[in-house]
Coordinates of C-alpha atoms and ligand atoms in Angstrom, one line a residue:
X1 CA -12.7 0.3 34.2
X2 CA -15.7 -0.8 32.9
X3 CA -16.5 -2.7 29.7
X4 CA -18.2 0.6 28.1
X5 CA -15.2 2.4 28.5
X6 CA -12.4 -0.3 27.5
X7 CA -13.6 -0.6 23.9
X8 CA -13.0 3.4 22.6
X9 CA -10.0 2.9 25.0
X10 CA -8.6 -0.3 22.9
X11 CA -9.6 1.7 19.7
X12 CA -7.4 4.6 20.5
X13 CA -4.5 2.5 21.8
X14 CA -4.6 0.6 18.5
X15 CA -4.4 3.7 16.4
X16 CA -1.8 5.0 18.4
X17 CA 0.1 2.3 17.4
X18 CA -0.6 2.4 14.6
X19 CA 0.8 5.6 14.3
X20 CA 4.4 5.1 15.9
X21 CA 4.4 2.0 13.5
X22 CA 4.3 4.5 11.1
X23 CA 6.6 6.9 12.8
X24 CA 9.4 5.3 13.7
X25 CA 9.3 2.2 11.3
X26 CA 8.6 -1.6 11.5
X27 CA 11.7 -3.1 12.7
X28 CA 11.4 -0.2 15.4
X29 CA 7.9 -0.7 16.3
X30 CA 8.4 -4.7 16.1
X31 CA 11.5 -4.4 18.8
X32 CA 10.2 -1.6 21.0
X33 CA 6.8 -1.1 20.9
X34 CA 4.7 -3.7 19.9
X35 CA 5.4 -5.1 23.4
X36 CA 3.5 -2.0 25.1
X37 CA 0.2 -2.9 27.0
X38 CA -1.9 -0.3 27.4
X39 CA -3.4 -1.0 31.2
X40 CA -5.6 2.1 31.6
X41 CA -6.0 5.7 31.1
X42 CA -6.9 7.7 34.6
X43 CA -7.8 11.3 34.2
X44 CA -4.6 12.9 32.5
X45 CA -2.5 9.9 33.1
X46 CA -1.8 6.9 30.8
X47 CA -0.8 3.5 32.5
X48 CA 1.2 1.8 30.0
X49 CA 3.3 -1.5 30.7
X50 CA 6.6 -2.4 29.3
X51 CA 8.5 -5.8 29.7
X52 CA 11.4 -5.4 31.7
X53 CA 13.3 -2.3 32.9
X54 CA 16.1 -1.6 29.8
X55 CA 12.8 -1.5 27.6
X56 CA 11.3 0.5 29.9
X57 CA 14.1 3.2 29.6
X58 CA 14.7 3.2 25.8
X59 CA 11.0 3.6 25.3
X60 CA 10.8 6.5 27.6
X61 CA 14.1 8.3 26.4
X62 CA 13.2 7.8 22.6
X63 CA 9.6 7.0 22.1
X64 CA 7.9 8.7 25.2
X65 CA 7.5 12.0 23.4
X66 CA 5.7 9.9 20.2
X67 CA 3.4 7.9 22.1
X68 CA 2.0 11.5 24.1
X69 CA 1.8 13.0 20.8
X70 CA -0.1 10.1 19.0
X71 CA -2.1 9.9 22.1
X72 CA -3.2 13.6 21.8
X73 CA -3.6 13.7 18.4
X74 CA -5.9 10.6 18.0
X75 CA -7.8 11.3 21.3
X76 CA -7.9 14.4 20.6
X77 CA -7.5 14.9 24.4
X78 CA -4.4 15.6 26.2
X79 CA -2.3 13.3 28.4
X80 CA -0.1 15.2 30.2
X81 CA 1.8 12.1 31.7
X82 CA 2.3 8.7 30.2
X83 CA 3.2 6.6 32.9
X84 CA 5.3 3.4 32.1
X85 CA 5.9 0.9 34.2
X86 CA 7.4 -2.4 34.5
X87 CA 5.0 -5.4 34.1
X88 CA 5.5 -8.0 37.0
X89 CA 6.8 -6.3 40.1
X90 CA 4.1 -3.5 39.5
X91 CA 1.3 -5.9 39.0
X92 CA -0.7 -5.2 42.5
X93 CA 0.1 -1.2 42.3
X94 CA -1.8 -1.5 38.8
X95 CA -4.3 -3.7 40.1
X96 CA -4.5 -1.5 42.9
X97 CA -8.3 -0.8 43.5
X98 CA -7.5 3.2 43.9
X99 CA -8.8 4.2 40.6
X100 CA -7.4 7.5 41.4
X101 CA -3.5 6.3 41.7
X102 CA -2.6 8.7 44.4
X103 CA 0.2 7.0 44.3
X104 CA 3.7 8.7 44.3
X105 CA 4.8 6.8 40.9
X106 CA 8.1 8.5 40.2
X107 CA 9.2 7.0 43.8
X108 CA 8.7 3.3 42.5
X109 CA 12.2 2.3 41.2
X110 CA 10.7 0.9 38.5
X111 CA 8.6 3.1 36.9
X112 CA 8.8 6.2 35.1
X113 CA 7.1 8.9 33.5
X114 CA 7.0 10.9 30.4
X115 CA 5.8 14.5 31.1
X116 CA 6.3 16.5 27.4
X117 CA 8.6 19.7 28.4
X118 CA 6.8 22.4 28.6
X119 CA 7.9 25.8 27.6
X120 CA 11.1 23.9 26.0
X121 CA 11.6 25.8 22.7
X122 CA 12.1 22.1 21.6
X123 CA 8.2 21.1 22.3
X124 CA 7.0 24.0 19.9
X125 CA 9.8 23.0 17.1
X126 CA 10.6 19.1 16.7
X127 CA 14.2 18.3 17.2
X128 CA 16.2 18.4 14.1
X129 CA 18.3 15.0 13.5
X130 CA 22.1 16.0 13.1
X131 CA 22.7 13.0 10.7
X132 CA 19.7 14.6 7.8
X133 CA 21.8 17.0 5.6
X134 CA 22.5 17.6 2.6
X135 CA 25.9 16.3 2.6
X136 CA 24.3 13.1 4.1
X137 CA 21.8 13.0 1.1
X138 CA 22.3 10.4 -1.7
X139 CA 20.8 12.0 -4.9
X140 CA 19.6 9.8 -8.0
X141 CA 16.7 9.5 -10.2
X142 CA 14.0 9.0 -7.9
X143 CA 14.6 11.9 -5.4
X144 CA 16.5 14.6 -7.8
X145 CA 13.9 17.1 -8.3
X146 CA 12.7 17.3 -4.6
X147 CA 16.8 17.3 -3.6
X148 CA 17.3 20.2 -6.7
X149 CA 13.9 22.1 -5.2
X150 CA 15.2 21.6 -1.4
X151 CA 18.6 23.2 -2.1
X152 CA 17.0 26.2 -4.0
X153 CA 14.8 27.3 -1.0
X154 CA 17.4 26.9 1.3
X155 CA 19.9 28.6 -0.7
X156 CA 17.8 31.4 -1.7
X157 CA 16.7 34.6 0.2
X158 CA 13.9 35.1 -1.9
X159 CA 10.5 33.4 -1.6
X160 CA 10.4 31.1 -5.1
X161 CA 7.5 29.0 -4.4
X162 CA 5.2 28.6 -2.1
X163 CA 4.8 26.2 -0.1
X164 CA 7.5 23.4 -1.2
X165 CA 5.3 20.3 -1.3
X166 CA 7.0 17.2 -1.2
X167 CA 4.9 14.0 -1.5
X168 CA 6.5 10.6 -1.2
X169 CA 6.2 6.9 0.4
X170 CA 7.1 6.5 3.8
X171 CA 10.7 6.4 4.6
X172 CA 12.0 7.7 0.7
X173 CA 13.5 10.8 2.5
X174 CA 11.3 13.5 3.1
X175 CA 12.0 14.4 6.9
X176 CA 15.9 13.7 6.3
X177 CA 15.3 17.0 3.4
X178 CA 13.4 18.9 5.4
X179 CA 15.7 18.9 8.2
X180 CA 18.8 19.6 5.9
X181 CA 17.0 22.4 4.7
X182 CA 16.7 23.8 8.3
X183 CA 20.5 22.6 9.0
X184 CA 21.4 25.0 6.0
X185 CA 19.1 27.6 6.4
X186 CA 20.6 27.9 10.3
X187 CA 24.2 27.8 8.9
X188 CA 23.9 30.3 6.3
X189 CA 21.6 32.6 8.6
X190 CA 21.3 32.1 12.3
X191 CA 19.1 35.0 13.0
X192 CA 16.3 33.2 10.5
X193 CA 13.5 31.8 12.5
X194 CA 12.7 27.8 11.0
X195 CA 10.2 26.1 12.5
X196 CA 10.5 22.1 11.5
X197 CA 7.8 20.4 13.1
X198 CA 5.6 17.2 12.6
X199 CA 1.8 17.8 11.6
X200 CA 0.8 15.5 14.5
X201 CA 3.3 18.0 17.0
X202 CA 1.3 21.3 15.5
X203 CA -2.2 19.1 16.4
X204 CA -0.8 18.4 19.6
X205 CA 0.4 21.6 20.2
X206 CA -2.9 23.4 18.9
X207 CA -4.9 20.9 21.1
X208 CA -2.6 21.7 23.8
X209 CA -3.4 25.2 22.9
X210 CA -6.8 25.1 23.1
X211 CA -7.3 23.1 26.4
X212 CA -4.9 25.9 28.3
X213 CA -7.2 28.5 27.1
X214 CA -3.4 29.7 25.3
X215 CA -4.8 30.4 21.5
X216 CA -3.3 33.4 20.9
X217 CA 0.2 32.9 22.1
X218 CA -0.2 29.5 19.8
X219 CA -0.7 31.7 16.9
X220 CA 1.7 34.4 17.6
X221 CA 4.4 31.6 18.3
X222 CA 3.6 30.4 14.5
X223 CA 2.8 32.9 12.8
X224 CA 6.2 34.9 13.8
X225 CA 8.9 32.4 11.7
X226 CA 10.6 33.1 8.3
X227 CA 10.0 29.2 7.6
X228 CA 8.0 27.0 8.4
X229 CA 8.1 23.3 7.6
X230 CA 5.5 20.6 8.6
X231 CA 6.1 17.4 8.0
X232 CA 3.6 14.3 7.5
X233 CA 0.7 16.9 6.9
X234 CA -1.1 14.1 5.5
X235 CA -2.1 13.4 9.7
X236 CA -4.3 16.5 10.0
X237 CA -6.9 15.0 7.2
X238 CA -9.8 14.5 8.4
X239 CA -9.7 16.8 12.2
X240 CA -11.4 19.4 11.1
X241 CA -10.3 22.1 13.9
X242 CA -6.8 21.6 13.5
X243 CA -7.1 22.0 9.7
X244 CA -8.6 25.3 10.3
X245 CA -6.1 26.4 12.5
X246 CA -3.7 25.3 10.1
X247 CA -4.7 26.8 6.8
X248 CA -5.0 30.0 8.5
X249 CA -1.4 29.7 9.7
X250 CA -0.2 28.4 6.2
X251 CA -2.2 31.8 5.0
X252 CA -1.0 34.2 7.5
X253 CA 2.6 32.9 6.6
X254 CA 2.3 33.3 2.8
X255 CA 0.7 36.4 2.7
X256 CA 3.8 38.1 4.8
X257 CA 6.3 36.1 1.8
X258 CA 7.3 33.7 4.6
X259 CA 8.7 30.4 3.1
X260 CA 6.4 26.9 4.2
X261 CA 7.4 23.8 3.5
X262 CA 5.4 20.3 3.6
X263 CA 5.6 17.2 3.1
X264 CA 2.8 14.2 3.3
X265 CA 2.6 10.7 1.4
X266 CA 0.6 12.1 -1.1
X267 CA -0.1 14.6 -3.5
X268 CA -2.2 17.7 -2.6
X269 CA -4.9 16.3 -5.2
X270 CA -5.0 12.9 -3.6
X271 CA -4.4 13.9 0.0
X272 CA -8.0 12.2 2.0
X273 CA -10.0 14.3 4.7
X274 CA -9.0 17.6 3.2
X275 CA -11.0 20.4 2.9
X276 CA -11.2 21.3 -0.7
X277 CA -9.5 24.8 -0.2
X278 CA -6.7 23.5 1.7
X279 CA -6.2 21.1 -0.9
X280 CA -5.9 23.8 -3.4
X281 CA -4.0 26.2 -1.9
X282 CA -1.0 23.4 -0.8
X283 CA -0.6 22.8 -4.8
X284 CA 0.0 26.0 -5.8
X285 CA 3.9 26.7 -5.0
X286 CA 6.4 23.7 -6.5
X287 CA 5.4 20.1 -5.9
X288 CA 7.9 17.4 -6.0
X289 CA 7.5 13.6 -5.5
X290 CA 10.2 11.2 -4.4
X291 CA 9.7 7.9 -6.2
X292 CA 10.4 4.5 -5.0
X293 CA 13.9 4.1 -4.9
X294 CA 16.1 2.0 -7.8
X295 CA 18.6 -0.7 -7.2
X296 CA 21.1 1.9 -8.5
X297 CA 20.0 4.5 -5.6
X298 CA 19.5 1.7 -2.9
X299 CA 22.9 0.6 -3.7
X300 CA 24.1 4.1 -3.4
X301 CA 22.6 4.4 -0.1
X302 CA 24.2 1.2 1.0
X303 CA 27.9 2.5 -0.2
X304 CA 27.6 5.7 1.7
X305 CA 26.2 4.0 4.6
X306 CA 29.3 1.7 4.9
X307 CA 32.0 4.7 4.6
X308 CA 30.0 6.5 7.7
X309 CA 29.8 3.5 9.9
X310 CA 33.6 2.5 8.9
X311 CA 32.7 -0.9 8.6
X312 CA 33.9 -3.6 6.2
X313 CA 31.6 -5.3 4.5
X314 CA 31.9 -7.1 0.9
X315 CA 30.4 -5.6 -2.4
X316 CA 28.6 -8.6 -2.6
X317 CA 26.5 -8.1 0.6
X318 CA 26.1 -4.7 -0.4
X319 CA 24.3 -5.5 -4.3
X320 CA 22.9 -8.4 -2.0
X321 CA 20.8 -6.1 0.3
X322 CA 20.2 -3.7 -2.7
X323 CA 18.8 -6.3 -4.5
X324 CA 16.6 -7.6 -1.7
X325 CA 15.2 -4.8 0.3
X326 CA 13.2 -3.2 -2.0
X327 CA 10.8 -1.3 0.1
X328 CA 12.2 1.8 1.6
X329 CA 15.5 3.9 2.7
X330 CA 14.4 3.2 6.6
X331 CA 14.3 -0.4 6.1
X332 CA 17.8 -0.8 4.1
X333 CA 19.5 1.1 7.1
X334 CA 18.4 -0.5 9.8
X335 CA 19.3 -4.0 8.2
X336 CA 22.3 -2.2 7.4
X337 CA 22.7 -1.4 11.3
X338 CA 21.8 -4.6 11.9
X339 CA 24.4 -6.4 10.4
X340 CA 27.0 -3.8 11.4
X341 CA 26.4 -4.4 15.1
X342 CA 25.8 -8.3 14.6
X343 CA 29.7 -8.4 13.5
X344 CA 30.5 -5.7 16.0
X345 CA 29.6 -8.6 18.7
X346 CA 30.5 -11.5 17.8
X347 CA 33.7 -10.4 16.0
X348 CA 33.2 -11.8 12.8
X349 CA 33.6 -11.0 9.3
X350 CA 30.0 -9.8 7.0
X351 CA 29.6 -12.5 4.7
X352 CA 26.6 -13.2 2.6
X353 CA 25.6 -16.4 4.9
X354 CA 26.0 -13.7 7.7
X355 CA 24.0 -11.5 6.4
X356 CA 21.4 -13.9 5.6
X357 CA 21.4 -15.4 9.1
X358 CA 20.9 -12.3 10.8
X359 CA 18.1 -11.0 8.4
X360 CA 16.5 -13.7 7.8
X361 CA 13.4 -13.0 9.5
X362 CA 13.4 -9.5 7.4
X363 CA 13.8 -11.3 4.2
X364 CA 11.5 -14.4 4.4
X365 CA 9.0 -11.0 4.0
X366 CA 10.8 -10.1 1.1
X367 CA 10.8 -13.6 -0.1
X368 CA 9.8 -13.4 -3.4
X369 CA 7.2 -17.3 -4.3
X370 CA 9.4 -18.8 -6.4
X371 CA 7.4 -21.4 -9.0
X372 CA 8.0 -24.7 -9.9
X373 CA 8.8 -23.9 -13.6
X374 CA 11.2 -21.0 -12.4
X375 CA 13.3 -23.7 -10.4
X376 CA 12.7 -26.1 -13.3
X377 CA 14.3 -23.3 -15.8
X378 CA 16.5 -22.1 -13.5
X379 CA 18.3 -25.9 -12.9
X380 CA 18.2 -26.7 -16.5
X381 CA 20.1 -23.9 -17.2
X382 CA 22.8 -24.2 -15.0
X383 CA 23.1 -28.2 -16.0
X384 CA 22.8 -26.9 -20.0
X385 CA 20.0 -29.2 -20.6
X386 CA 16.4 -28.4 -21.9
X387 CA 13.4 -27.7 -20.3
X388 CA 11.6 -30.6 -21.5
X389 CA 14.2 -32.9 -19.9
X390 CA 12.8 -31.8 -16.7
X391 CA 9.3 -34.2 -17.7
X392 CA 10.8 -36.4 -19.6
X393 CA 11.0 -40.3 -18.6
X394 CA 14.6 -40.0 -19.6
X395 CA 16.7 -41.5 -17.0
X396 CA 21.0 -41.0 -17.8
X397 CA 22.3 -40.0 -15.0
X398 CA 23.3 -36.6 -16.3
X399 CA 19.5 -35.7 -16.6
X400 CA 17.8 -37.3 -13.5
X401 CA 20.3 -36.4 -11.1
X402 CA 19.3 -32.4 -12.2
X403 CA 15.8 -33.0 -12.2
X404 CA 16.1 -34.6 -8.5
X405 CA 18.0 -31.5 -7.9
X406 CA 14.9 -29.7 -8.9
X407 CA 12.5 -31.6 -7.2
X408 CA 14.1 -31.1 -4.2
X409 CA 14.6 -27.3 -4.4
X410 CA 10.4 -27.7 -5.4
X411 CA 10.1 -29.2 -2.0
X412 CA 12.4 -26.8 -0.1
X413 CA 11.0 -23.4 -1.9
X414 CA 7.6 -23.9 -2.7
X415 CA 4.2 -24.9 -0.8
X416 CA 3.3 -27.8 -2.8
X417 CA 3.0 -31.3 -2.2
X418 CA 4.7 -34.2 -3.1
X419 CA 2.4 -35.5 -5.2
X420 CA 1.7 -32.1 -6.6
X421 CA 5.6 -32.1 -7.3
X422 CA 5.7 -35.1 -9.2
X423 CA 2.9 -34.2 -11.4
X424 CA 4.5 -31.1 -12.5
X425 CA 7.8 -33.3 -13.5
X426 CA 6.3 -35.2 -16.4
X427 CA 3.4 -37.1 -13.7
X428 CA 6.1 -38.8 -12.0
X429 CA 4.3 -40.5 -8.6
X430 CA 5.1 -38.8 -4.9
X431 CA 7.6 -41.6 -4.1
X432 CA 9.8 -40.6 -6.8
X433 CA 9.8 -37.1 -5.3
X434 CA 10.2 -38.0 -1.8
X435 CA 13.4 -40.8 -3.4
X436 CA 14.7 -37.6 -4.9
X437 CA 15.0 -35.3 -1.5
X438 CA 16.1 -38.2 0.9
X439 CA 18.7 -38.6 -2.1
X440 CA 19.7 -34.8 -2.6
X441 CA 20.1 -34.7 1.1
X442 CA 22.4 -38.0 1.2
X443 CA 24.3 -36.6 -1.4
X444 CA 24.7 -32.8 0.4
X445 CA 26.0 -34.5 3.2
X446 CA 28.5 -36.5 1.6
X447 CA 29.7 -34.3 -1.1
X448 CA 30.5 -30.7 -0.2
X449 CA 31.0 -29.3 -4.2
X450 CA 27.6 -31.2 -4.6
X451 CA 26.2 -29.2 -1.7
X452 CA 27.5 -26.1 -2.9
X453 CA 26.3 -26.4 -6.2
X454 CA 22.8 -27.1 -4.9
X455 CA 23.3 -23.5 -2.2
X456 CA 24.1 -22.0 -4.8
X457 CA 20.9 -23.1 -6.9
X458 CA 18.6 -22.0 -4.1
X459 CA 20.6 -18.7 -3.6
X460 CA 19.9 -17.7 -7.1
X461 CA 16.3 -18.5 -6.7
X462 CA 15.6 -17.1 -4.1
X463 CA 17.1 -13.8 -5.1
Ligands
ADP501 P1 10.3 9.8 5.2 O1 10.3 11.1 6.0 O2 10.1 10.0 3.7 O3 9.4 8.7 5.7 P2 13.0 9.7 6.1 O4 13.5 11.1 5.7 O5 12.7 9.6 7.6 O6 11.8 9.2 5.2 O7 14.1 8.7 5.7 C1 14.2 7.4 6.3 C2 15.7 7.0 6.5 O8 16.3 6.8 5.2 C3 16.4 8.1 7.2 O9 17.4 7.6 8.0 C4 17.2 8.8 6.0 O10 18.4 9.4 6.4 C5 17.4 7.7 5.0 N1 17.3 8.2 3.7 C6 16.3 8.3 2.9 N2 16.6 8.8 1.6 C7 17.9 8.9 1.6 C8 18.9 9.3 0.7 N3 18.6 9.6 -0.6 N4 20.2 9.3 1.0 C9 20.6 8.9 2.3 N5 19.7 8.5 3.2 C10 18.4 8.5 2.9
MG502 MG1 9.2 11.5 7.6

């Protein structure tokens, strides 16, 4: 490979991952597929590397059909086989100076290939998750009016509006309605055609389409559902071809009073890389936005969660987790799953210190800064003294034990220094700080309601 060619190569590996970061979700990507190496790309044929053979077969069995697709649609050019391989014991068969790799791969135990199924009526259509339905859907504030609009196309035989747009943050819920909508639409109607698929599927499909010389049995294939939903459209901004191909679908399909559904991380009017016309014409039926969830909705989530995975785990875990993972639906679950299966193995209650241990890499990302005056305020309060007894050169025991208490939950939660420390309790020297942890610490180790008291401190900080 030579140097010209590694650079665009490196590029388009990073935005593919990239995009199945965004696909499947950090804690996914972070487990699964961070640890890809891309080691070259030969004709049709992409040599990727995983770390050890169980890797090797969960990324091919759940993540081989998203890494072909993000390859295609950010290439824009078709690998028909993603070949992935086990690092080490392949090492001299990818180092092999046969650029060509004649070599029979799929007889080396340990590698395998992803070949997308051709023909399958599940490469056209994206597979529909059994667990997204309606019944599965927690409905509050944030999400009501794109739950209320989801139910109304599915349970109506008339065309209301066209298309449903629903915008939203990644992970808020849009692929879990669109896929109840097609779970319903099936159950109430088998013999209506409902085409669920992701915008980067249709790009790889239409690219497919195009490189087969196959156009028009691409268009006939689309243009022949009662509903059509694509998800994620926000992925075609910017390819212009594919944008073309798609409007004119999206067209075709309204014109006959077929229903369309789609859904992006943005609203039509702030969608980037769309032709102006597009843009339009997607805003014209019902949109509805899914806003970031509330603690009430989170919490909801978490509840329902716990009754369909029949495990016990304390209320205060659950307003816990509510409280702290703030960002998304995806996230909440899988810490959810996470602690779930933690207890699973090692046969142990949930508890909150559980909880934390097992999460704790999540939430240190969560971690909020917490300030010196906050864990000044916050201390006072709990040993009913003032504020300004925190800087004060008073010395009873009932106020400098506190402040030590403080200054040591300054040293543990914060990034300043010592002598930073002491100035901000009344310009008190950095040996007086340093006195005051060595002495917290004796006294934690001594004294277990002292120790408590002090957990208990930094738990409601750092909360
Ligand atoms: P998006 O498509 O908006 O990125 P998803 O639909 O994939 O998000 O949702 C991410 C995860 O969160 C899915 O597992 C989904 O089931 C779950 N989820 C999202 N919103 C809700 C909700 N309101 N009730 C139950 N589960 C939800
Ligand atoms: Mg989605």
């Amino acid at each position: 490979m030579s140097d010209e060619r590694r650079v665009p190569l490196d590029k388009i590996w990073a935005r593919v991952r990239g995009r199945l970061r965004q696909e499947f979700g950090e804690s996914t990507y972070r487990s699964w597929l961070k640890p890809l190496i891309l080691e070259k790309v030969v004709g049709q044929q992409a040599v990727i590397t995983a770390p050890n053979l169980f890797m090797r077969d969960r990324i091919v069995s759940h993540y081989g059909d998203g890494i072909s697709i993000a390859w295609a649609v950010e290439s824009e050019n078709l690998i028909t086989n993603c070949l992935i391989i086990v690092q080490s014991s392949t090492k001299s068969v990818v180092d092999s100076p046969n650029e060509n790799l004649q070599i029979p791969y799929e007889q080396i135990s340990n590698t395998k290939t992803v070949t997308p199924k051709s023909k399958d009526e599940n490469l056209l259509g994206g597979p529909l998750d059994s667990r997204f339905t309606f019944d599965n859907f927690v409905v509050g504030k944030p999400n009501e009016l794109a739950y209320a609009a989801a139910q109304r196309v599915s349970g109506s035989d008339d065309v209301l509006f066209n298309p449903l747009f629903l915008y939203g943050a990644v992970g808020l819920g849009k692929t879990h309605l669109m896929h109840s909508i097609a779970w319903d639409i099936r159950r109430r109607d088998p013999s209506r055609k409902v085409l669920y698929l992701s915008a980067e599927k249709f790009m790889y499909q239409f690219i497919r389409a195009l490189r087969f010389k196959d156009t028009m049995a691409f268009k006939d294939q689309f243009r022949s559902v009662d509903v059509l939903m694509i998800d994620d459209v926000q992925f075609i901004g910017g390819k212009d071809s594919t944008q073309e191909e798609f409007f004119h679908t999206f067209n075709a399909l309204v014109d006959q009073n077929r229903q369309v559904i789609i859904s992006a991380d943005k609203s039509p009017t702030d969608l980037e890389g769309l032709e102006e016309r597009l843009r339009s014409r997607l805003g014209w039926g019902l949109v509805a936005d899914i806003h970031p969830t509330t603690y009430e909705l989170r919490l909801g989530i978490l509840q329902s969660k716990v009754e369909k995975l029949g495990v016990n785990v304390p209320p205060k875990v659950l307003e816990y987790l509510a409280h702290k993972i703030t960002s998304n639906v995806r996230e909440l679950e899988g810490a959810m799953n996470r602690i779930s299966a933690h207890a699973t193995l090692v046969g142990r209650d949930i508890t909150l210190e559980s909880t934390q241990d097992v999460l704790h890499d999540l939430l240190r990302s969560y971690e909020r800064r917490v300030t010196i005056e906050e864990i000044q305020r916050q201390v006072a309060s709990h040993y009913q003294l003032r504020i300004g007894d925190m800087h004060s050169a008073r010395r009873s025991r009932s106020i400098a034990r506190p402040r030590q208490i403080a200054m040591y939950l300054a040293k543990q939660l914060t990034q300043h220094s010592l002598p930073d420390i002491g100035r901000r309790f009344g310009g008190r020297d950095h040996t007086t700080v340093l006195h005051a942890v060595k002495k917290i610490d004796e006294l934690c180790m001594i004294d277990k309601n002292f120790q408590e008291d002090v957990e208990f401190l930094r738990r409601m900080l750092e909360s």
